[in-house]
CSV table of C-alpha atoms in Angstrom, one decimal:
chain,number,residue,atom,x,y,z
A,1,UNK,CA,8.9,60.1,37.0
A,2,UNK,CA,7.6,61.5,33.8
A,3,UNK,CA,11.0,62.7,32.6
A,4,UNK,CA,11.8,59.1,32.2
A,5,UNK,CA,9.6,59.1,29.0
A,6,UNK,CA,11.5,61.7,26.8
A,7,UNK,CA,14.9,60.2,28.1
A,8,UNK,CA,14.0,56.7,26.9
A,9,UNK,CA,12.4,58.0,23.7
A,10,UNK,CA,15.4,60.0,22.8
A,11,UNK,CA,17.7,57.1,23.6
A,12,UNK,CA,15.7,54.5,21.5
A,13,UNK,CA,15.2,57.0,18.7
A,14,UNK,CA,18.9,57.7,18.3
A,15,UNK,CA,20.0,54.1,18.9
A,16,UNK,CA,17.5,53.1,15.9
A,17,UNK,CA,18.5,55.8,13.4
A,18,UNK,CA,20.6,54.2,10.7
A,19,UNK,CA,19.9,50.6,12.1
A,20,UNK,CA,19.3,47.8,10.0
A,21,UNK,CA,15.6,47.7,10.6
A,22,UNK,CA,15.1,51.0,9.1
A,23,UNK,CA,16.5,49.5,5.9
A,24,UNK,CA,14.1,46.5,6.3
A,25,UNK,CA,11.2,49.0,6.3
A,26,UNK,CA,12.5,50.2,2.9
A,27,UNK,CA,12.3,46.7,1.5
A,28,UNK,CA,8.9,46.1,3.1
A,29,UNK,CA,7.5,49.2,1.4
A,30,UNK,CA,8.2,47.7,-2.1
A,31,UNK,CA,6.4,44.5,-1.2
A,32,UNK,CA,3.5,45.2,1.2
A,33,UNK,CA,0.7,47.6,1.7
A,34,UNK,CA,1.3,50.4,4.0
A,35,UNK,CA,-1.6,49.5,6.4
A,36,UNK,CA,-0.2,46.0,6.7
A,37,UNK,CA,3.4,47.3,7.4
A,38,UNK,CA,2.1,49.7,10.2
A,39,UNK,CA,0.0,46.9,11.9
A,40,UNK,CA,2.6,44.3,11.7
A,41,UNK,CA,5.7,46.4,12.7
A,42,UNK,CA,3.7,48.3,15.5
A,43,UNK,CA,2.5,44.9,16.9
A,44,UNK,CA,6.1,43.4,16.8
A,45,UNK,CA,7.3,46.6,18.3
A,46,UNK,CA,5.0,46.5,21.2
A,47,UNK,CA,5.7,42.7,21.9
A,48,UNK,CA,9.5,43.4,21.7
A,49,UNK,CA,9.4,46.1,24.1
A,50,UNK,CA,7.1,44.3,26.7
A,51,UNK,CA,9.7,41.5,26.7
A,52,UNK,CA,12.6,43.9,27.1
A,53,UNK,CA,10.8,45.8,29.9
A,54,UNK,CA,9.3,42.7,31.6
A,55,UNK,CA,12.6,40.8,31.6
A,56,UNK,CA,15.0,43.6,32.0
A,57,UNK,CA,18.7,42.9,32.0
A,58,UNK,CA,18.1,39.2,32.9
A,59,UNK,CA,16.5,38.4,29.5
A,60,UNK,CA,19.9,38.3,27.8
A,61,UNK,CA,21.0,35.3,30.0
A,62,UNK,CA,18.1,33.2,28.7
A,63,UNK,CA,18.3,34.0,24.9
A,64,UNK,CA,20.1,31.6,22.7
A,65,UNK,CA,21.3,34.0,20.1
A,66,UNK,CA,22.8,31.2,17.8
A,67,UNK,CA,19.3,29.8,17.3
A,68,UNK,CA,17.7,33.3,16.9
A,69,UNK,CA,20.4,34.6,14.4
A,70,UNK,CA,20.3,31.3,12.3
A,71,UNK,CA,16.4,31.4,12.1
A,72,UNK,CA,16.6,35.1,11.1
A,73,UNK,CA,19.3,34.3,8.4
A,74,UNK,CA,17.0,31.7,6.8
A,75,UNK,CA,14.0,33.9,6.9
A,76,UNK,CA,15.7,36.9,5.2
A,77,UNK,CA,17.2,34.6,2.6
A,78,UNK,CA,13.7,33.0,2.0
A,79,UNK,CA,12.1,36.5,1.6
A,80,UNK,CA,14.7,37.7,-0.9
A,81,UNK,CA,14.2,34.4,-2.8
A,82,UNK,CA,10.3,34.8,-2.7
A,83,UNK,CA,10.6,38.3,-4.1
A,84,UNK,CA,12.6,37.0,-7.1
A,85,UNK,CA,10.5,34.1,-7.5
A,86,UNK,CA,7.3,36.2,-7.5
A,87,UNK,CA,8.9,38.6,-10.1
A,88,UNK,CA,9.6,35.7,-12.7
A,89,UNK,CA,6.7,33.6,-12.0
A,90,UNK,CA,3.1,34.3,-13.0
A,91,UNK,CA,1.0,33.0,-10.2
A,92,UNK,CA,-2.7,33.2,-9.6
A,93,UNK,CA,-3.4,35.4,-6.7
A,94,UNK,CA,-5.8,34.0,-4.0
A,95,UNK,CA,-7.5,37.1,-2.6
A,96,UNK,CA,-8.8,35.3,0.5
A,97,UNK,CA,-6.2,35.3,3.3
A,98,UNK,CA,-3.6,37.5,1.4
A,99,UNK,CA,-4.0,40.4,4.1
A,100,UNK,CA,-3.6,38.0,7.0
A,101,UNK,CA,-0.4,36.1,5.6
A,102,UNK,CA,1.1,39.6,4.9
A,103,UNK,CA,0.6,40.6,8.5
A,104,UNK,CA,2.2,37.5,9.8
A,105,UNK,CA,5.0,37.8,7.5
A,106,UNK,CA,5.7,41.4,8.3
A,107,UNK,CA,5.2,40.8,12.0
A,108,UNK,CA,7.7,37.7,12.0
A,109,UNK,CA,10.3,39.4,9.7
A,110,UNK,CA,10.5,42.5,11.9
A,111,UNK,CA,10.3,40.7,15.2
A,112,UNK,CA,13.1,38.4,14.2
A,113,UNK,CA,15.3,41.4,12.8
A,114,UNK,CA,14.8,43.5,15.9
A,115,UNK,CA,15.1,40.6,18.6
A,116,UNK,CA,18.6,40.8,20.2
A,117,UNK,CA,19.3,43.9,18.2
A,118,UNK,CA,21.1,47.0,19.8
A,119,UNK,CA,17.9,48.7,20.2
A,120,UNK,CA,16.2,46.0,22.2
A,121,UNK,CA,19.3,45.7,24.1
A,122,UNK,CA,19.2,49.3,24.9
A,123,UNK,CA,15.5,48.8,26.0
A,124,UNK,CA,16.6,46.0,28.4
A,125,UNK,CA,19.3,48.3,29.8
A,126,UNK,CA,16.9,51.2,30.2
A,127,UNK,CA,14.4,49.0,31.9
A,128,UNK,CA,16.9,47.8,34.3
A,129,UNK,CA,18.1,51.4,35.1
A,130,UNK,CA,14.7,53.1,35.3
A,131,UNK,CA,12.0,50.5,36.4
A,132,UNK,CA,13.1,50.2,40.0
A,133,UNK,CA,10.3,47.9,40.9
A,134,UNK,CA,7.8,50.7,40.0
A,135,UNK,CA,4.9,49.7,37.5
A,136,UNK,CA,4.5,53.4,36.5
A,137,UNK,CA,8.2,53.6,35.8
A,138,UNK,CA,8.0,50.4,33.7
A,139,UNK,CA,4.9,51.9,31.7
A,140,UNK,CA,7.0,55.1,31.0
A,141,UNK,CA,10.0,52.9,29.7
A,142,UNK,CA,7.8,50.8,27.7
A,143,UNK,CA,6.1,53.8,26.0
A,144,UNK,CA,9.3,55.7,25.5
A,145,UNK,CA,10.9,52.6,23.8
A,146,UNK,CA,7.8,51.9,21.7
A,147,UNK,CA,7.1,55.5,20.5
A,148,UNK,CA,10.8,55.9,19.8
A,149,UNK,CA,11.2,52.7,17.7
A,150,UNK,CA,8.0,53.5,15.8
A,151,UNK,CA,9.2,57.2,15.2
A,152,UNK,CA,12.6,56.1,13.8
A,153,UNK,CA,11.3,53.3,11.7
A,154,UNK,CA,8.5,55.4,10.2
A,155,UNK,CA,11.4,57.4,8.6
A,156,UNK,CA,12.7,54.2,6.9
A,157,UNK,CA,9.0,53.4,5.6
A,158,UNK,CA,8.7,57.0,4.3
A,159,UNK,CA,12.0,56.4,2.3
A,160,UNK,CA,10.7,53.0,1.0
A,161,UNK,CA,7.4,54.7,-0.1
A,162,UNK,CA,9.5,57.5,-2.1
A,163,UNK,CA,11.4,54.7,-3.8
A,164,UNK,CA,8.2,52.8,-4.7
A,165,UNK,CA,6.7,56.0,-6.3
A,166,UNK,CA,9.8,57.0,-8.3
A,167,UNK,CA,11.4,53.6,-9.3
A,168,UNK,CA,9.8,50.9,-11.8
A,169,UNK,CA,8.4,48.0,-10.2
A,170,UNK,CA,11.0,45.5,-11.5
A,171,UNK,CA,13.9,47.7,-10.1
A,172,UNK,CA,12.2,48.0,-6.8
A,173,UNK,CA,11.6,44.1,-6.5
A,174,UNK,CA,15.4,43.7,-7.2
A,175,UNK,CA,16.3,46.3,-4.5
A,176,UNK,CA,13.9,44.8,-2.0
A,177,UNK,CA,15.3,41.2,-2.7
A,178,UNK,CA,18.9,42.7,-2.4
A,179,UNK,CA,18.1,44.3,1.0
A,180,UNK,CA,16.5,41.1,2.3
A,181,UNK,CA,19.6,39.1,1.0
A,182,UNK,CA,22.1,41.5,2.8
A,183,UNK,CA,20.0,40.8,6.0
A,184,UNK,CA,20.4,37.1,5.3
A,185,UNK,CA,24.3,37.5,5.0
A,186,UNK,CA,24.5,39.8,8.1
A,187,UNK,CA,22.5,37.5,10.4
A,188,UNK,CA,24.5,34.5,9.1
A,189,UNK,CA,27.8,36.1,10.2
A,190,UNK,CA,26.2,37.1,13.5
A,191,UNK,CA,25.1,33.4,14.0
A,192,UNK,CA,28.7,32.2,13.1
A,193,UNK,CA,30.2,34.5,15.6
A,194,UNK,CA,27.9,33.3,18.4
A,195,UNK,CA,28.7,29.7,17.3
A,196,UNK,CA,32.3,30.0,16.7
A,197,UNK,CA,33.4,33.1,18.6
A,198,UNK,CA,33.7,36.8,17.5
A,199,UNK,CA,36.1,37.5,14.8
A,200,UNK,CA,36.6,33.9,14.1
A,201,UNK,CA,37.6,32.8,10.6
A,202,UNK,CA,35.0,30.0,10.8
A,203,UNK,CA,32.2,32.5,11.0
A,204,UNK,CA,33.5,34.3,7.9
A,205,UNK,CA,33.8,30.9,6.0
A,206,UNK,CA,30.2,30.0,7.1
A,207,UNK,CA,29.0,33.6,5.8
A,208,UNK,CA,30.8,33.3,2.5
A,209,UNK,CA,29.6,29.7,2.0
A,210,UNK,CA,25.9,30.5,2.8
A,211,UNK,CA,26.0,33.5,0.4
A,212,UNK,CA,27.5,31.5,-2.4
A,213,UNK,CA,24.9,28.7,-1.9
A,214,UNK,CA,22.1,31.3,-1.9
A,215,UNK,CA,23.4,33.2,-5.0
A,216,UNK,CA,23.7,29.8,-6.9
A,217,UNK,CA,20.2,28.7,-5.9
A,218,UNK,CA,18.7,32.1,-7.2
A,219,UNK,CA,20.8,31.8,-10.4
A,220,UNK,CA,19.7,28.1,-11.2
A,221,UNK,CA,16.0,29.1,-10.5
A,222,UNK,CA,16.2,32.1,-12.7
A,223,UNK,CA,18.0,30.4,-15.6
A,224,UNK,CA,15.5,27.5,-15.3
A,225,UNK,CA,12.6,29.9,-15.3
A,226,UNK,CA,13.9,31.7,-18.6
A,227,UNK,CA,14.4,28.5,-20.3
A,228,UNK,CA,10.8,27.7,-19.6
A,229,UNK,CA,9.5,30.9,-20.6
A,230,UNK,CA,11.6,30.6,-23.9
A,231,UNK,CA,10.1,27.1,-24.6
A,232,UNK,CA,6.7,28.3,-24.1
A,233,UNK,CA,7.3,31.5,-26.4
A,234,UNK,CA,8.7,29.2,-29.1
A,235,UNK,CA,5.6,26.7,-29.0
A,236,UNK,CA,3.4,29.8,-29.1
A,237,UNK,CA,5.1,31.0,-32.3
A,238,UNK,CA,4.8,27.7,-34.2
């Protein structure tokens, strides 16, 4: 029934509002082109919702969330570090292939961030409730999930673009790096809870330890980079 479409759209749109992936779009806006963000996130959204609708409620039984969340944590920490690295290092840009690598990075980041998230789990539940072995119903659920997710995340992208136009590049880079780092911490804690149990002290210890290691690595890199720049500056003034 056509009424399935607005119901699914409204459910997913509300579930996504204020979700972490909206914040992720804010960070992406400070790093990538709008065209690449739209293509990458829309492609990831379509694939995620295809998975949700095709697998339905049974999908949750086959996903090892310990692995997914651990990979997500490492990916977000790496993106945060790469932003700081790009800000402090002067590198030659290889124009060829930049667009392709950006699309892959955006797709992968958004896919990992949304996989197993409450919005996708909502899509799985909706597919289980409304599909009822009907291909047409499955299409309506897929369209409702996809359009609802895109609409909600478009708001996050607009906020990111406003920040990009108003904030200096250095501040925007630090903001983006901070957002990615927060995602790394969140996913580390979620991975820890899947491994050690919800609310366990071991999960908290793992999160704190990973955060400290990440901060130390960033601090060491930035201090070393400043020393190298100072050394180059001193040689140039001689």
